[in-house]
Coordinates of C-alpha atoms (C1' of nucleotides) in Angstrom, one line a residue:
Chain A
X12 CA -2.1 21.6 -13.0
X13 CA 0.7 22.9 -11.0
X14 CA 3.7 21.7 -12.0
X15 CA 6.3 23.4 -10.4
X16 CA 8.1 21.3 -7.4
X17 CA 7.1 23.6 -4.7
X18 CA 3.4 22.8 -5.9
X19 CA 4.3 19.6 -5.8
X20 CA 5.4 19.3 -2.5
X21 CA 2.4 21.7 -0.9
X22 CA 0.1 19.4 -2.6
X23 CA 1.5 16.3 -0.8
X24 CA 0.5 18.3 1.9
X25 CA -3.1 19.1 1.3
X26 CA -4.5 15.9 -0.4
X27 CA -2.7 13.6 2.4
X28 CA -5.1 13.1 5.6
X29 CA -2.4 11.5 8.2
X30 CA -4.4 9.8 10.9
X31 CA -2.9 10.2 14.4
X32 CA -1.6 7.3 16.8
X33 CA -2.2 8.3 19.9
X34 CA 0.8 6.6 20.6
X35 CA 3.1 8.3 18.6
X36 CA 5.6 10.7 19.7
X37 CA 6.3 14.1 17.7
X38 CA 9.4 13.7 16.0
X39 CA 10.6 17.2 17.4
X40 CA 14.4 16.4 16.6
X41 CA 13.1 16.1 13.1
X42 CA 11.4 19.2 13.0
X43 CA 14.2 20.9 14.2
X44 CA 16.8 19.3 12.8
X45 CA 14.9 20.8 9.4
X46 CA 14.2 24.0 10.6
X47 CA 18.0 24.6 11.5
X48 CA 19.3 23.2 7.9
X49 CA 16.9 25.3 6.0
X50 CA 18.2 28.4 8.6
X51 CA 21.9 26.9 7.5
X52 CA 20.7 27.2 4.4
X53 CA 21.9 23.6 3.6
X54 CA 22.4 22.3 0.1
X55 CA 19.2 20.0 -0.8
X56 CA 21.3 17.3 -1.1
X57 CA 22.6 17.2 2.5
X58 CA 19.2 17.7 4.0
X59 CA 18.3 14.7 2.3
X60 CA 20.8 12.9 3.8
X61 CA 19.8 14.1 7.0
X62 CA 16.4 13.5 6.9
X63 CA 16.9 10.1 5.2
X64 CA 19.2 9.1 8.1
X65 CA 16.4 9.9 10.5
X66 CA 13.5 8.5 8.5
X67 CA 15.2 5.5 8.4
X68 CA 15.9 5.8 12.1
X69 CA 12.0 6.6 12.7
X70 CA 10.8 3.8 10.8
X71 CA 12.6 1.1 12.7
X72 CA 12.0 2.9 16.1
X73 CA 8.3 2.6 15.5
X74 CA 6.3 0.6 18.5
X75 CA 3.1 0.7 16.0
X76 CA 2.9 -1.3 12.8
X77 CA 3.6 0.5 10.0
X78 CA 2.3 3.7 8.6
X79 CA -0.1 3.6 6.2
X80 CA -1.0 5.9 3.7
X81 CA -4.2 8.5 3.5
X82 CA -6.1 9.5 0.9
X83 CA -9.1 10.9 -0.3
X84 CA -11.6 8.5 -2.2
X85 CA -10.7 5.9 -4.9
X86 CA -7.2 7.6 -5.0
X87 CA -4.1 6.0 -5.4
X88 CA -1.3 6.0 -2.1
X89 CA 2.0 5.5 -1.8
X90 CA 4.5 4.9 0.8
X91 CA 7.3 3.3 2.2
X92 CA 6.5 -0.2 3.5
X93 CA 8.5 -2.1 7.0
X94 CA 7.4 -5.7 6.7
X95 CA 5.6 -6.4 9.7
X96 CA 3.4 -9.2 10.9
X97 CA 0.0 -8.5 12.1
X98 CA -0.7 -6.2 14.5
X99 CA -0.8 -8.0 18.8
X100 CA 1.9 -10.0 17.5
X101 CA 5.6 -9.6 18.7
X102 CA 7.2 -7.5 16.6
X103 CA 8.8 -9.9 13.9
X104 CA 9.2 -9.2 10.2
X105 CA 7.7 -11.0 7.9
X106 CA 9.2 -11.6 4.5
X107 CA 7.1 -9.7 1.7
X108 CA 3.7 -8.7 3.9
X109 CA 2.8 -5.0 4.5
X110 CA -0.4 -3.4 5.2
X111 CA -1.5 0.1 3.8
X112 CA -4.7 2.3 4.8
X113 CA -7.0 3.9 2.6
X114 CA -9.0 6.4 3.7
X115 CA -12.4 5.6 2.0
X116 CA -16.2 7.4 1.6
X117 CA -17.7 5.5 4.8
X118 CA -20.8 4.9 2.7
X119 CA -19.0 2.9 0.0
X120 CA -19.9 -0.7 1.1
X121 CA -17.3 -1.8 -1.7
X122 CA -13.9 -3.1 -1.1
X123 CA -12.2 -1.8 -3.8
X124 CA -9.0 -0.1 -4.1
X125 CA -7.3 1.1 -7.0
X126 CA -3.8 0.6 -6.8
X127 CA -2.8 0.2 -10.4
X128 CA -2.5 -3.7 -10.0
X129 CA -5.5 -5.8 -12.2
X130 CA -7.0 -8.0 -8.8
X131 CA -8.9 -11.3 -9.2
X132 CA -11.5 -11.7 -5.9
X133 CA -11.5 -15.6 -4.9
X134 CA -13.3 -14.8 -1.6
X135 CA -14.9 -12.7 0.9
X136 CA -15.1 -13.9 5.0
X137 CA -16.6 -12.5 7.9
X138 CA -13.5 -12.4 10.3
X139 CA -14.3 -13.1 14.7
X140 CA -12.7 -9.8 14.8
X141 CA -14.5 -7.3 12.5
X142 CA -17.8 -7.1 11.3
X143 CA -17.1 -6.0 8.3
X144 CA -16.2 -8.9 5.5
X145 CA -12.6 -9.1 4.5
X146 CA -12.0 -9.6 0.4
X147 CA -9.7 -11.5 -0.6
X148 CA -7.9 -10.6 -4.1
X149 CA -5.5 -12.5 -6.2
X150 CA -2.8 -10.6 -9.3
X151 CA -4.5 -11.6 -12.3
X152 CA -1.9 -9.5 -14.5
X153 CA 0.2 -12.1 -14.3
X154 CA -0.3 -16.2 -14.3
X155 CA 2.3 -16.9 -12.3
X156 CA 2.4 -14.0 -10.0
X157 CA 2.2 -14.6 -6.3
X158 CA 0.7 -11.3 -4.9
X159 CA -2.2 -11.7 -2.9
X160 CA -4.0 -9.1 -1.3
X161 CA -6.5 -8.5 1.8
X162 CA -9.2 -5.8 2.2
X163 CA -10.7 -4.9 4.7
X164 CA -12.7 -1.8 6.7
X165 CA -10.5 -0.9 10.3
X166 CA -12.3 -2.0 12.9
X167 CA -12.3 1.6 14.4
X168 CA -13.0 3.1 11.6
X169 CA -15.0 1.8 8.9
X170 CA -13.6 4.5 6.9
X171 CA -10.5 3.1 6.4
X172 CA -9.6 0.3 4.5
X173 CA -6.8 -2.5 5.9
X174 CA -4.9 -3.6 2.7
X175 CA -3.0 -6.1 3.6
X176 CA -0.3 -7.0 0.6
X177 CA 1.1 -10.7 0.2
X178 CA 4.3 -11.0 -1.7
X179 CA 6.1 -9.1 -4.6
X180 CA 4.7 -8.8 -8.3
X181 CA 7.4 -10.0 -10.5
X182 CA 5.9 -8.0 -13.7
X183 CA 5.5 -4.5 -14.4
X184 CA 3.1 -2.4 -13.6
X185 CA 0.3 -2.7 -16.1
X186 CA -0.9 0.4 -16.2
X187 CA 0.5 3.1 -14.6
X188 CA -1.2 6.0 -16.1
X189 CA -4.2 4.7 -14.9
X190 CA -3.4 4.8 -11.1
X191 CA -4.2 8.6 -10.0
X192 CA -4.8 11.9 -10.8
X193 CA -1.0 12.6 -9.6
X194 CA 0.1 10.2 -11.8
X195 CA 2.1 8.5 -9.4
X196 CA 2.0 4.8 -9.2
X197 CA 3.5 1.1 -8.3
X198 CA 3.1 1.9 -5.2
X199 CA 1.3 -1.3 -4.9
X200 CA 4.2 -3.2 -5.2
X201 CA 5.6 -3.6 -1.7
X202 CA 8.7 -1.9 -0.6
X203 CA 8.7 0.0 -3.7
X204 CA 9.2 3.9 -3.9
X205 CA 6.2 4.9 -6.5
X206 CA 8.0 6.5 -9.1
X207 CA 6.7 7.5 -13.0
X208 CA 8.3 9.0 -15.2
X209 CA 7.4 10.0 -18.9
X210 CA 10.8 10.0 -20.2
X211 CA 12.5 7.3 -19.3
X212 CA 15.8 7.6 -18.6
X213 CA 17.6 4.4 -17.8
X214 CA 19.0 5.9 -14.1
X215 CA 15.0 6.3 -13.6
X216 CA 14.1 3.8 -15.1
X217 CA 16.8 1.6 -12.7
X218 CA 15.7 3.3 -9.8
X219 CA 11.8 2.5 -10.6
X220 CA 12.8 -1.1 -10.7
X221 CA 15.5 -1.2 -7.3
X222 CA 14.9 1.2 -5.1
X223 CA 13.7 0.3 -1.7
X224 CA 13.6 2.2 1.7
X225 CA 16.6 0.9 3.0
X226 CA 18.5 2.2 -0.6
X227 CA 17.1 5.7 -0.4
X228 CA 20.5 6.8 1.1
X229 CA 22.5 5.2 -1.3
X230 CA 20.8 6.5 -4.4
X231 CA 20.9 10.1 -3.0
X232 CA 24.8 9.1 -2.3
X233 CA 25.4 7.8 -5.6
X234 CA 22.8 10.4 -7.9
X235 CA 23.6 14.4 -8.4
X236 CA 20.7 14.4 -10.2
X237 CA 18.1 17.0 -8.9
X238 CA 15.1 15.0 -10.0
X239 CA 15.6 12.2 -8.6
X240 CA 16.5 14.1 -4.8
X241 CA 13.5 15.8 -5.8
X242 CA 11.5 12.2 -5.8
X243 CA 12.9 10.8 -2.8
X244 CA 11.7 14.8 -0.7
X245 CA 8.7 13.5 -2.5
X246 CA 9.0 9.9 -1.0
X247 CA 10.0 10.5 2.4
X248 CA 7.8 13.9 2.8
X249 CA 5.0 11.3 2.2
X250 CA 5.7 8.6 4.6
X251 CA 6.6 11.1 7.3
X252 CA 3.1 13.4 7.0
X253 CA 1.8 10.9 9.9
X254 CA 2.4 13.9 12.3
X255 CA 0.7 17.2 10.8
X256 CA 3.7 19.5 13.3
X257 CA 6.3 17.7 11.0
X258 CA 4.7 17.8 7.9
X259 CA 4.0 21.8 8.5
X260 CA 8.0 21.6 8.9
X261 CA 9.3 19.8 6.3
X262 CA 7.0 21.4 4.0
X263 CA 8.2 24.6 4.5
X264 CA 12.0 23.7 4.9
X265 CA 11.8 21.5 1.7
X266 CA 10.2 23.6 -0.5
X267 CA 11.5 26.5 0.8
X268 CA 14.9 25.4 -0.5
X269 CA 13.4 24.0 -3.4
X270 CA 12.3 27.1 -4.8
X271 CA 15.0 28.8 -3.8
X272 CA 17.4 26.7 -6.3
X273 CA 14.6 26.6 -9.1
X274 CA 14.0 30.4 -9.0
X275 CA 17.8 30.5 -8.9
X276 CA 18.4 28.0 -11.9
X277 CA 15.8 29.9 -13.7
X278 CA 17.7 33.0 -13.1
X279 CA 20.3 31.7 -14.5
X280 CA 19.0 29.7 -17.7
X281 CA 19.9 26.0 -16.4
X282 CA 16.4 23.9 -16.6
X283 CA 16.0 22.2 -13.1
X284 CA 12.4 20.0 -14.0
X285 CA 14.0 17.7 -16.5
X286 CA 10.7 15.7 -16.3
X287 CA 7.5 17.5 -15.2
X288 CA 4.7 15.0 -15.6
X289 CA 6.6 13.4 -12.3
X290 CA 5.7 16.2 -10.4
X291 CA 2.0 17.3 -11.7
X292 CA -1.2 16.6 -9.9
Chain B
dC19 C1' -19.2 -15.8 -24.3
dG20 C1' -15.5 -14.7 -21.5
dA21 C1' -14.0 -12.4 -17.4
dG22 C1' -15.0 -11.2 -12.9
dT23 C1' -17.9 -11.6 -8.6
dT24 C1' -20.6 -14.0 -5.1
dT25 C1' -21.1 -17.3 -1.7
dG26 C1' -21.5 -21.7 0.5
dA27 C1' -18.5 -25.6 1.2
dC28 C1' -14.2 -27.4 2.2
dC29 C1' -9.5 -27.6 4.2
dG30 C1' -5.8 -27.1 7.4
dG31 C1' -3.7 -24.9 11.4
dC32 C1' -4.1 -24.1 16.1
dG33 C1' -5.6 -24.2 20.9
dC34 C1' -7.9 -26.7 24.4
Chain C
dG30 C1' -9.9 -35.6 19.1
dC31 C1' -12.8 -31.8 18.6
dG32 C1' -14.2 -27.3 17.5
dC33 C1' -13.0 -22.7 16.0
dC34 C1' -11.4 -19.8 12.6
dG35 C1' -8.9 -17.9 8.6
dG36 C1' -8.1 -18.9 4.0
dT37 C1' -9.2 -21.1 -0.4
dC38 C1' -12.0 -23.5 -3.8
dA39 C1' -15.4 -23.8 -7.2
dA40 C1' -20.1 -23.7 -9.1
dA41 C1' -23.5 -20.4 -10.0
dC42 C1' -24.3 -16.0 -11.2
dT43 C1' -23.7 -11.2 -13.3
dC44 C1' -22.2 -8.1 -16.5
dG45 C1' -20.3 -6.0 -20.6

DNA sequence: CGAGTTTGACCGGCGC
DNA sequence: GCGCCGGTCAAACTCG
C-alpha cells in the first residue's frame, strides 16, 4: 500500500486503461500548458486552476459523448459526468443521464458492475442494435429512490460495458468501503466527484455531498486546504487520462510538484497527508 | 422464507 | 391503424 500522493497519482496512471477515440484530438495546449507551469515551477494551487479552467473547457468542447471511465475487472470507476443524451443524437443535454464504460473480462457473460450502489434487476432485452442483452437495474437502497441504471456490452467491444445511469440517488452511499480496492467511491452517483474520506471533516464531508464538475473551480477558489487540491489533481487527472501523451504529462507535472512540497513540508515538520486512507490503493 | 434473478408478456411511443 | 422496438411488469424460479 503506497500511500504517499505521488503513489497516488502514478497509480491512477497504471490501473486506468483510457480507450482511444479516433476522433479525438491531443490536447497539446494542455500538455504544454503543464509542462511550462511545472518548468515555472507554479504553486499547486494555480496549476489547478489552470488545468481546471481547461478541463472544463475540454469537456464542453467534446464532439463525442462523454468519457467514460476504464478499469480493470470488477473494479470500481470514477469520473466526471456531462449529461448527454444517447449517442447519433444531436447533441442536447439531458437532465440526470450519463453513461460510464467499464472495461470488463470479455469472457464474463454477467452484467454486473460494482459501483457501490445495492441494484435491483427488473429486466433484461435484446436491443435491434446489439446482440448482446441490455440489463436493466433499479436502486433498491432506497424505496423511493429514482436511479435506474442500464448495462450493456459496447457493440465494438464486448469488453466494455455501457452503463447507462438514470437520475440522482437522494441517499447516501451505502457502503462505501465496499466499492474498490482504492477505496474510492460514489462515483455512481452522477455528476459526483468520488471522494472518501476516513476522517470526516465537515469541509469534506460538504464537498462529498456538493461538489460537481462545474464547482471544481470554485472549491479550489474558496479551499487552501492541500487535501482537498490534492483530490480534485486526483479528480481531473482521472477524467483527463483518455489521451495516454496527456496523461504521461500531467503525471509527471503533477506529481512532480507534489512531491516536491511533501518532501519540503516533511523537511520542515508540517504534516501535508492529513488523511491517508484517501490516497491509498 | 425472503431477496434477488429470469423471462415471457404487456405497454406505450414513434415512424410509416 | 399497424408494426416495430425499448422499457417495464410480474409470476416463476433460484439461492443463501
Amino acid at each position: 500500500m503506497d500511500k504517499t500522493l505521488a503513489g497516488t497519482i502514478l497509480t491512477i496512471d497504471l490501473n486506468t486503461n483510457p480507450i482511444q477515440n479516433p476522433s479525438e484530438t491531443p490536447p497539446d495546449e494542455l500538455i504544454q500548458e503543464l509542462n511550462r507551469m511545472k518548468s515555472e515551477n507554479k504553486k499547486l494551487s494555480d496549476m489547478l486552476t489552470i488545468v481546471t479552467t481547461n478541463y472544463n473547457d475540454l469537456m464542453q468542447t467534446n464532439e463525442y459523448e462523454n468519457i467514460g471511465n476504464f478499469i480493470g475487472n470488477n473494479s470500481f470507476n470514477h469520473n466526471c459526468y456531462d449529461e448527454y443524451s444517447s449517442p447519433g443524437t444531436p447533441k442536447v443535454i439531458k437532465s440526470n443521464v450519463s453513461r460510464i464504460y467499464v472495461r470488463v473480462d470479455p469472457l464474463d457473460t454477467s452484467l454486473v458492475v460494482k459501483d457501490g450502489y445495492q441494484w435491483r434487476k427488473y429486466g433484461q432485452k435484446v436491443t435491434r442494435d446489439n446482440p448482446s442483452p441490455r440489463a436493466y437495474y433499479k436502486c433498491s437502497f432506497a424505496p423511493s429512490c429514482p436511479v435506474k441504471k442500464k448495462v450493456q456490452r459496447s457493440v465494438d467491444d464486448p469488453s466494455i460495458l455501457v452503463v447507462t445511469y438514470e437520475g440522482r440517488h437522494h441517499h447516501h452511499h451505502p457502503d462505501i468501503s465496499a466499492v474498490s480496492p482504492s477505496g474510492v467511491a460514489g462515483a455512481s452517483s452522477p455528476g459526483r466527484i468520488p471522494i472518501e474520506c476516513s476522517g470526516s471533516t465537515p469541509s469534506l464531508d460538504h464537498l462529498k455531498d456538493t461538489l460537481t464538475c462545474s464547482k471544481i473551480q470554485k472549491a479550489i477558489a474558496t479551499t487552501d486546504s492541500t487535501e482537498i487540491q490534492q483530490l480534485l489533481v486526483e479528480k481531473m487527472a482521472y477524467s483527463l487520462t483518455r489521451n495516454s501523451g496527456f496523461t504521461a504529462a500531467l503525471v509527471a507535472a503533477i506529481t512532480g510538484r507534489i512531491f516536491d512540497e511533501v518532501i519540503s513540508a516533511e523537511n520542515s515538520g508540517d504534516i501535508i497527508v492529513s488523511n491517508s486512507k484517501a490516497f491509498s490503493m
